[in-house]
PDB file of C-alpha atoms in Angstrom:
ATOM      1  CA  UNK I  22      -9.455  -7.884  16.289  1.00 94.00           C
ATOM      2  CA  UNK I  23      -8.566 -11.159  17.974  1.00 95.00           C
ATOM      3  CA  UNK I  24      -8.720 -11.173  21.792  1.00 96.00           C
ATOM      4  CA  UNK I  25      -4.919 -11.172  22.159  1.00 96.00           C
ATOM      5  CA  UNK I  26      -4.257  -8.507  19.489  1.00 96.00           C
ATOM      6  CA  UNK I  27      -3.511  -5.705  21.962  1.00 97.00           C
ATOM      7  CA  UNK I  28      -1.537  -7.877  24.383  1.00 97.00           C
ATOM      8  CA  UNK I  29       0.761  -9.374  21.734  1.00 97.00           C
ATOM      9  CA  UNK I  30       1.426  -6.154  19.848  1.00 97.00           C
ATOM     10  CA  UNK I  31       1.876  -3.898  22.886  1.00 97.00           C
ATOM     11  CA  UNK I  32       4.305  -6.429  24.353  1.00 97.00           C
ATOM     12  CA  UNK I  33       6.342  -6.243  21.142  1.00 97.00           C
ATOM     13  CA  UNK I  34       6.276  -2.449  21.171  1.00 97.00           C
ATOM     14  CA  UNK I  35       7.475  -2.404  24.778  1.00 97.00           C
ATOM     15  CA  UNK I  36      10.309  -4.736  23.766  1.00 98.00           C
ATOM     16  CA  UNK I  37      11.296  -2.345  20.956  1.00 98.00           C
ATOM     17  CA  UNK I  38      10.840   1.268  22.142  1.00 97.00           C
ATOM     18  CA  UNK I  39      11.842   2.632  18.728  1.00 97.00           C
ATOM     19  CA  UNK I  40       8.920   0.884  16.996  1.00 98.00           C
ATOM     20  CA  UNK I  41       6.382   3.417  15.731  1.00 97.00           C
ATOM     21  CA  UNK I  42       3.743   0.832  14.923  1.00 97.00           C
ATOM     22  CA  UNK I  43       3.014  -2.887  15.181  1.00 97.00           C
ATOM     23  CA  UNK I  44       1.289  -5.244  12.771  1.00 96.00           C
ATOM     24  CA  UNK I  45       0.613  -8.923  12.237  1.00 96.00           C
ATOM     25  CA  UNK I  46      -0.748 -11.539   9.884  1.00 95.00           C
ATOM     26  CA  UNK I  47      -4.455 -11.155   9.179  1.00 95.00           C
ATOM     27  CA  UNK I  48      -7.403 -13.474   8.533  1.00 94.00           C
ATOM     28  CA  UNK I  49      -9.262 -12.511   5.358  1.00 92.00           C
ATOM     29  CA  UNK I  50     -13.053 -12.953   5.595  1.00 91.00           C
ATOM     30  CA  UNK I  51     -15.835 -12.849   3.030  1.00 89.00           C
ATOM     31  CA  UNK I  52     -19.097 -10.933   3.339  1.00 85.00           C
ATOM     32  CA  UNK I  53     -20.613 -13.766   5.398  1.00 87.00           C
ATOM     33  CA  UNK I  54     -17.843 -13.784   7.966  1.00 87.00           C
ATOM     34  CA  UNK I  55     -16.154 -16.945   6.670  1.00 91.00           C
ATOM     35  CA  UNK I  56     -12.377 -16.938   6.852  1.00 91.00           C
ATOM     36  CA  UNK I  57     -11.084 -17.607   3.346  1.00 92.00           C
ATOM     37  CA  UNK I  58      -7.315 -17.333   3.809  1.00 93.00           C
ATOM     38  CA  UNK I  59      -4.531 -15.912   5.967  1.00 93.00           C
ATOM     39  CA  UNK I  60      -2.621 -12.906   4.685  1.00 92.00           C
ATOM     40  CA  UNK I  61       1.050 -13.314   5.597  1.00 93.00           C
ATOM     41  CA  UNK I  62       4.215 -11.325   5.020  1.00 90.00           C
ATOM     42  CA  UNK I  63       7.437 -12.803   3.674  1.00 88.00           C
ATOM     43  CA  UNK I  64       9.325 -11.395   6.636  1.00 88.00           C
ATOM     44  CA  UNK I  65      11.520 -13.128   9.196  1.00 86.00           C
ATOM     45  CA  UNK I  66      12.558 -10.274  11.475  1.00 92.00           C
ATOM     46  CA  UNK I  67      10.487  -9.244  14.474  1.00 96.00           C
ATOM     47  CA  UNK I  68      11.796  -5.662  14.312  1.00 97.00           C
ATOM     48  CA  UNK I  69      12.439  -3.567  11.214  1.00 97.00           C
ATOM     49  CA  UNK I  70      14.508  -0.383  11.473  1.00 97.00           C
ATOM     50  CA  UNK I  71      13.413   2.950  10.003  1.00 97.00           C
ATOM     51  CA  UNK I  72      15.883   2.698   7.108  1.00 96.00           C
ATOM     52  CA  UNK I  73      14.840  -0.877   6.351  1.00 96.00           C
ATOM     53  CA  UNK I  74      11.200   0.202   6.338  1.00 96.00           C
ATOM     54  CA  UNK I  75      11.900   3.050   3.919  1.00 96.00           C
ATOM     55  CA  UNK I  76      13.789   0.766   1.556  1.00 96.00           C
ATOM     56  CA  UNK I  77      11.035  -1.856   1.601  1.00 94.00           C
ATOM     57  CA  UNK I  78       8.384   0.813   1.088  1.00 94.00           C
ATOM     58  CA  UNK I  79       9.758   1.255  -2.439  1.00 95.00           C
ATOM     59  CA  UNK I  80       7.522  -1.606  -3.588  1.00 93.00           C
ATOM     60  CA  UNK I  81       4.415  -0.517  -1.666  1.00 91.00           C
ATOM     61  CA  UNK I  82       2.709  -0.873   1.696  1.00 91.00           C
ATOM     62  CA  UNK I  83       4.485  -3.745   3.476  1.00 90.00           C
ATOM     63  CA  UNK I  84       1.699  -4.991   5.754  1.00 91.00           C
ATOM     64  CA  UNK I  85      -0.755  -7.915   5.504  1.00 90.00           C
ATOM     65  CA  UNK I  86      -3.654  -5.470   5.829  1.00 86.00           C
ATOM     66  CA  UNK I  87      -4.028  -2.033   7.366  1.00 84.00           C
ATOM     67  CA  UNK I  88      -4.922  -3.293  10.870  1.00 90.00           C
ATOM     68  CA  UNK I  89      -2.086  -1.527  12.681  1.00 95.00           C
ATOM     69  CA  UNK I  90      -1.416  -0.486  16.262  1.00 96.00           C
ATOM     70  CA  UNK I  91       0.379   2.878  16.376  1.00 96.00           C
ATOM     71  CA  UNK I  92       2.543   4.455  19.054  1.00 96.00           C
ATOM     72  CA  UNK I  93       0.991   7.815  19.968  1.00 96.00           C
ATOM     73  CA  UNK I  94       4.282   9.721  19.942  1.00 95.00           C
ATOM     74  CA  UNK I  95       5.163   8.336  16.500  1.00 94.00           C
ATOM     75  CA  UNK I  96       1.764   9.386  15.165  1.00 92.00           C
ATOM     76  CA  UNK I  97       2.104  12.887  16.565  1.00 93.00           C
ATOM     77  CA  UNK I  98       5.602  13.315  15.131  1.00 93.00           C
ATOM     78  CA  UNK I  99       4.322  12.261  11.692  1.00 90.00           C
ATOM     79  CA  UNK I 100       1.419  14.757  12.035  1.00 85.00           C
ATOM     80  CA  UNK I 101      -1.205  12.013  11.801  1.00 84.00           C
ATOM     81  CA  UNK I 102      -3.200  11.985   8.549  1.00 75.00           C
ATOM     82  CA  UNK I 103      -2.196  15.094   6.665  1.00 71.00           C
ATOM     83  CA  UNK I 104      -5.371  16.773   5.361  1.00 65.00           C
ATOM     84  CA  UNK I 105      -4.943  17.706   1.695  1.00 60.00           C
ATOM     85  CA  UNK I 106      -7.528  18.433  -0.953  1.00 44.00           C
ATOM     86  CA  UNK I 107      -6.820  15.353  -3.056  1.00 54.00           C
ATOM     87  CA  UNK I 108      -6.112  12.854  -0.277  1.00 53.00           C
ATOM     88  CA  UNK I 109      -8.562   9.957  -0.634  1.00 57.00           C
ATOM     89  CA  UNK I 110      -6.496   6.753  -0.750  1.00 63.00           C
ATOM     90  CA  UNK I 111      -3.150   5.260   0.330  1.00 73.00           C
ATOM     91  CA  UNK I 112      -3.110   7.381   3.477  1.00 83.00           C
ATOM     92  CA  UNK I 113      -1.996   4.461   5.694  1.00 87.00           C
ATOM     93  CA  UNK I 114       1.006   3.731   3.481  1.00 90.00           C
ATOM     94  CA  UNK I 115       1.962   7.406   3.379  1.00 90.00           C
ATOM     95  CA  UNK I 116       1.594   7.712   7.143  1.00 91.00           C
ATOM     96  CA  UNK I 117       3.858   4.711   7.788  1.00 94.00           C
ATOM     97  CA  UNK I 118       6.493   6.135   5.442  1.00 94.00           C
ATOM     98  CA  UNK I 119       6.419   9.413   7.359  1.00 94.00           C
ATOM     99  CA  UNK I 120       6.717   7.551  10.656  1.00 96.00           C
ATOM    100  CA  UNK I 121       9.816   5.777   9.310  1.00 96.00           C
ATOM    101  CA  UNK I 122      11.180   9.070   7.966  1.00 95.00           C
ATOM    102  CA  UNK I 123      11.129  10.355  11.549  1.00 96.00           C
ATOM    103  CA  UNK I 124      13.344   7.470  12.689  1.00 96.00           C
ATOM    104  CA  UNK I 125      10.731   4.989  13.891  1.00 97.00           C
ATOM    105  CA  UNK I 126      10.961   1.304  13.017  1.00 97.00           C
ATOM    106  CA  UNK I 127       8.118  -1.203  13.308  1.00 97.00           C
ATOM    107  CA  UNK I 128       7.420  -4.634  14.800  1.00 97.00           C
ATOM    108  CA  UNK I 129       5.660  -7.612  13.298  1.00 96.00           C
ATOM    109  CA  UNK I 130       3.989 -10.679  14.828  1.00 96.00           C
ATOM    110  CA  UNK I 131       3.877 -13.649  12.391  1.00 95.00           C
ATOM    111  CA  UNK I 132       0.440 -14.831  13.489  1.00 94.00           C
ATOM    112  CA  UNK I 133      -3.085 -13.711  12.548  1.00 95.00           C
ATOM    113  CA  UNK I 134      -4.336 -11.232  15.147  1.00 96.00           C
ATOM    114  CA  UNK I 135      -6.982  -9.384  13.156  1.00 95.00           C
ATOM    115  CA  UNK I 136      -9.745 -10.042  10.625  1.00 94.00           C
ATOM    116  CA  UNK I 137     -10.050  -8.152   7.359  1.00 91.00           C
ATOM    117  CA  UNK I 138     -13.412  -8.344   5.621  1.00 88.00           C
ATOM    118  CA  UNK I 139     -13.344  -8.306   1.824  1.00 83.00           C
ATOM    119  CA  UNK I 140     -16.773  -7.610   0.355  1.00 77.00           C
ATOM    120  CA  UNK I 141     -17.746  -8.803  -3.098  1.00 74.00           C
ATOM    121  CA  UNK I 142     -17.592  -6.059  -5.693  1.00 58.00           C
ATOM    122  CA  UNK I 143     -20.664  -6.630  -7.839  1.00 57.00           C
ATOM    123  CA  UNK I 144     -21.065  -2.888  -8.481  1.00 55.00           C
ATOM    124  CA  UNK I 145     -17.415  -2.417  -9.459  1.00 55.00           C
ATOM    125  CA  UNK I 146     -16.779   0.232  -6.805  1.00 58.00           C
ATOM    126  CA  UNK I 147     -13.129  -0.792  -6.447  1.00 61.00           C
ATOM    127  CA  UNK I 148     -12.488   0.118 -10.057  1.00 59.00           C
ATOM    128  CA  UNK I 149     -14.178   3.478  -9.477  1.00 63.00           C
ATOM    129  CA  UNK I 150     -11.550   4.320  -6.845  1.00 74.00           C
ATOM    130  CA  UNK I 151      -8.610   3.642  -9.149  1.00 79.00           C
ATOM    131  CA  UNK I 152      -8.149   7.254 -10.220  1.00 80.00           C
ATOM    132  CA  UNK I 153      -7.877   8.370  -6.597  1.00 82.00           C
ATOM    133  CA  UNK I 154      -5.485   5.538  -5.796  1.00 86.00           C
ATOM    134  CA  UNK I 155      -3.219   6.249  -8.778  1.00 88.00           C
ATOM    135  CA  UNK I 156      -3.155   9.974  -7.921  1.00 87.00           C
ATOM    136  CA  UNK I 157      -2.160   9.297  -4.337  1.00 87.00           C
ATOM    137  CA  UNK I 158       0.363   6.561  -5.145  1.00 91.00           C
ATOM    138  CA  UNK I 159       2.041   9.057  -7.471  1.00 91.00           C
ATOM    139  CA  UNK I 160       1.942  11.710  -4.737  1.00 89.00           C
ATOM    140  CA  UNK I 161       3.424   9.307  -2.171  1.00 91.00           C
ATOM    141  CA  UNK I 162       6.343   8.439  -4.409  1.00 94.00           C
ATOM    142  CA  UNK I 163       7.052  11.991  -5.560  1.00 92.00           C
ATOM    143  CA  UNK I 164       6.335  13.950  -2.382  1.00 90.00           C
ATOM    144  CA  UNK I 165       7.207  11.500   0.401  1.00 92.00           C
ATOM    145  CA  UNK I 166       9.513   8.668  -0.709  1.00 95.00           C
ATOM    146  CA  UNK I 167      11.616  10.562  -3.278  1.00 95.00           C
ATOM    147  CA  UNK I 168      12.597  13.370  -0.875  1.00 95.00           C
ATOM    148  CA  UNK I 169      13.562  10.856   1.817  1.00 96.00           C
ATOM    149  CA  UNK I 170      15.690   8.807  -0.592  1.00 97.00           C
ATOM    150  CA  UNK I 171      17.403  11.954  -1.885  1.00 97.00           C
ATOM    151  CA  UNK I 172      18.002  13.236   1.640  1.00 95.00           C
ATOM    152  CA  UNK I 173      19.795   9.978   2.487  1.00 95.00           C
ATOM    153  CA  UNK I 174      21.728   9.865  -0.783  1.00 96.00           C
ATOM    154  CA  UNK I 175      20.010   6.645  -1.874  1.00 97.00           C
ATOM    155  CA  UNK I 176      19.513   5.641  -5.499  1.00 95.00           C
ATOM    156  CA  UNK I 177      15.989   6.578  -6.578  1.00 96.00           C
ATOM    157  CA  UNK I 178      16.103   4.153  -9.511  1.00 96.00           C
ATOM    158  CA  UNK I 179      14.368   1.491  -7.424  1.00 96.00           C
ATOM    159  CA  UNK I 180      11.494   3.915  -6.843  1.00 97.00           C
ATOM    160  CA  UNK I 181      11.125   4.619 -10.569  1.00 96.00           C
ATOM    161  CA  UNK I 182      11.211   0.883 -11.288  1.00 96.00           C
ATOM    162  CA  UNK I 183       8.391   0.206  -8.832  1.00 96.00           C
ATOM    163  CA  UNK I 184       6.395   3.174 -10.115  1.00 96.00           C
ATOM    164  CA  UNK I 185       6.517   1.662 -13.606  1.00 95.00           C
ATOM    165  CA  UNK I 186       5.476  -1.709 -12.195  1.00 94.00           C
ATOM    166  CA  UNK I 187       2.490  -0.221 -10.365  1.00 93.00           C
ATOM    167  CA  UNK I 188       1.412   1.683 -13.467  1.00 93.00           C
ATOM    168  CA  UNK I 189       1.200  -1.611 -15.370  1.00 90.00           C
ATOM    169  CA  UNK I 190      -0.804  -3.281 -12.595  1.00 87.00           C
ATOM    170  CA  UNK I 191      -3.336  -0.436 -12.429  1.00 86.00           C
ATOM    171  CA  UNK I 192      -3.918  -0.505 -16.192  1.00 86.00           C
ATOM    172  CA  UNK I 193      -6.321  -3.424 -15.744  1.00 80.00           C
ATOM    173  CA  UNK I 194      -9.099  -1.061 -14.612  1.00 79.00           C
ATOM    174  CA  UNK I 195      -9.214   0.945 -17.820  1.00 80.00           C
ATOM    175  CA  UNK I 196     -12.039  -1.003 -19.462  1.00 77.00           C
ATOM    176  CA  UNK I 197     -14.382  -0.684 -16.468  1.00 76.00           C
ATOM    177  CA  UNK I 198     -17.880   0.322 -17.650  1.00 76.00           C
ATOM    178  CA  UNK I 199     -18.002   2.778 -14.738  1.00 76.00           C
ATOM    179  CA  UNK I 200     -15.589   5.115 -16.541  1.00 79.00           C
ATOM    180  CA  UNK I 201     -16.489   7.605 -19.232  1.00 82.00           C
ATOM    181  CA  UNK I 202     -14.163   8.126 -22.195  1.00 84.00           C
ATOM    182  CA  UNK I 203     -12.915  11.309 -20.542  1.00 86.00           C
ATOM    183  CA  UNK I 204     -12.130   9.469 -17.307  1.00 85.00           C
ATOM    184  CA  UNK I 205     -10.292   6.755 -19.224  1.00 85.00           C
ATOM    185  CA  UNK I 206      -8.126   9.386 -20.887  1.00 89.00           C
ATOM    186  CA  UNK I 207      -7.389  10.923 -17.484  1.00 89.00           C
ATOM    187  CA  UNK I 208      -6.471   7.538 -16.001  1.00 89.00           C
ATOM    188  CA  UNK I 209      -4.156   6.729 -18.894  1.00 90.00           C
ATOM    189  CA  UNK I 210      -2.478  10.112 -18.446  1.00 92.00           C
ATOM    190  CA  UNK I 211      -1.991   9.458 -14.728  1.00 91.00           C
ATOM    191  CA  UNK I 212      -0.567   5.992 -15.419  1.00 93.00           C
ATOM    192  CA  UNK I 213       1.959   7.403 -17.874  1.00 94.00           C
ATOM    193  CA  UNK I 214       2.936  10.034 -15.337  1.00 94.00           C
ATOM    194  CA  UNK I 215       3.332   7.336 -12.683  1.00 94.00           C
ATOM    195  CA  UNK I 216       5.595   5.211 -14.874  1.00 94.00           C
ATOM    196  CA  UNK I 217       5.616   5.325 -18.653  1.00 94.00           C
ATOM    197  CA  UNK I 218       7.076   2.270 -20.375  1.00 95.00           C
ATOM    198  CA  UNK I 219       6.567  -0.116 -23.270  1.00 94.00           C
ATOM    199  CA  UNK I 220       5.007  -2.577 -20.791  1.00 92.00           C
ATOM    200  CA  UNK I 221       2.461   0.056 -19.786  1.00 91.00           C
ATOM    201  CA  UNK I 222       1.543   0.787 -23.414  1.00 92.00           C
ATOM    202  CA  UNK I 223       1.075  -2.939 -23.973  1.00 89.00           C
ATOM    203  CA  UNK I 224      -0.973  -3.294 -20.752  1.00 86.00           C
ATOM    204  CA  UNK I 225      -3.248  -0.414 -21.781  1.00 87.00           C
ATOM    205  CA  UNK I 226      -3.777  -1.975 -25.203  1.00 87.00           C
ATOM    206  CA  UNK I 227      -4.587  -5.375 -23.678  1.00 83.00           C
ATOM    207  CA  UNK I 228      -6.944  -3.825 -21.101  1.00 81.00           C
ATOM    208  CA  UNK I 229      -8.816  -1.920 -23.801  1.00 80.00           C
ATOM    209  CA  UNK I 230      -9.126  -5.179 -25.741  1.00 79.00           C
ATOM    210  CA  UNK I 231     -10.648  -6.906 -22.672  1.00 73.00           C
ATOM    211  CA  UNK I 232      -7.629  -8.970 -21.628  1.00 72.00           C
ATOM    212  CA  UNK I 233      -7.254  -7.601 -18.092  1.00 66.00           C
ATOM    213  CA  UNK I 234      -5.983 -10.870 -16.679  1.00 60.00           C
ATOM    214  CA  UNK I 235      -2.989 -10.725 -19.015  1.00 57.00           C
ATOM    215  CA  UNK I 236      -1.887  -7.329 -17.662  1.00 51.00           C
ATOM    216  CA  UNK I 237      -0.824  -8.827 -14.343  1.00 50.00           C
ATOM    217  CA  UNK I 238       1.564 -11.256 -16.052  1.00 56.00           C
ATOM    218  CA  UNK I 239       3.508  -8.711 -18.106  1.00 52.00           C
TER     219      UNK I 239
END
């Protein structure tokens, strides 16, 4: 964290008592501690209401990186990290959705106040986590976002659209040598459950043919 991280974000949270958490832009660093870029959000507002946060969560976790400062009462109301047997990824996104579902907004400082280290992935460990991530993204949409949208009478079509989009993006891991044939079949099944579409079928075909980079342009 930068030296003024706590001061800037707590000041914002005091300004907006209904903010359940605070976040900021983030410096991205490599394994040697060199800053390679600044992660920024395309966001103009200092404060985002609970309903706005839920609507924007349809496309994913709307933070520069998961370097967040939480309000204790908001955390307690959301029951912190819910311990479930299959919970291994996306817990921060799910937690922030639950905080918003309880009526808490959030605040954002458009300046880098934290550093996020991104290690190189020579062993392909990120690909190995894809099955867990897909499982928990699916769970977040179906068990957290969908019920909140239905409770408010909102159209869930936007959720289905983003689920299909995420399924296509995650198809680029299918040809990883870390996966067995059985695991690949399981991943493809999860992707189709997340969001089956012609684009997904095409992305799976391209990934299996070794054209991963094309999947992200579909």
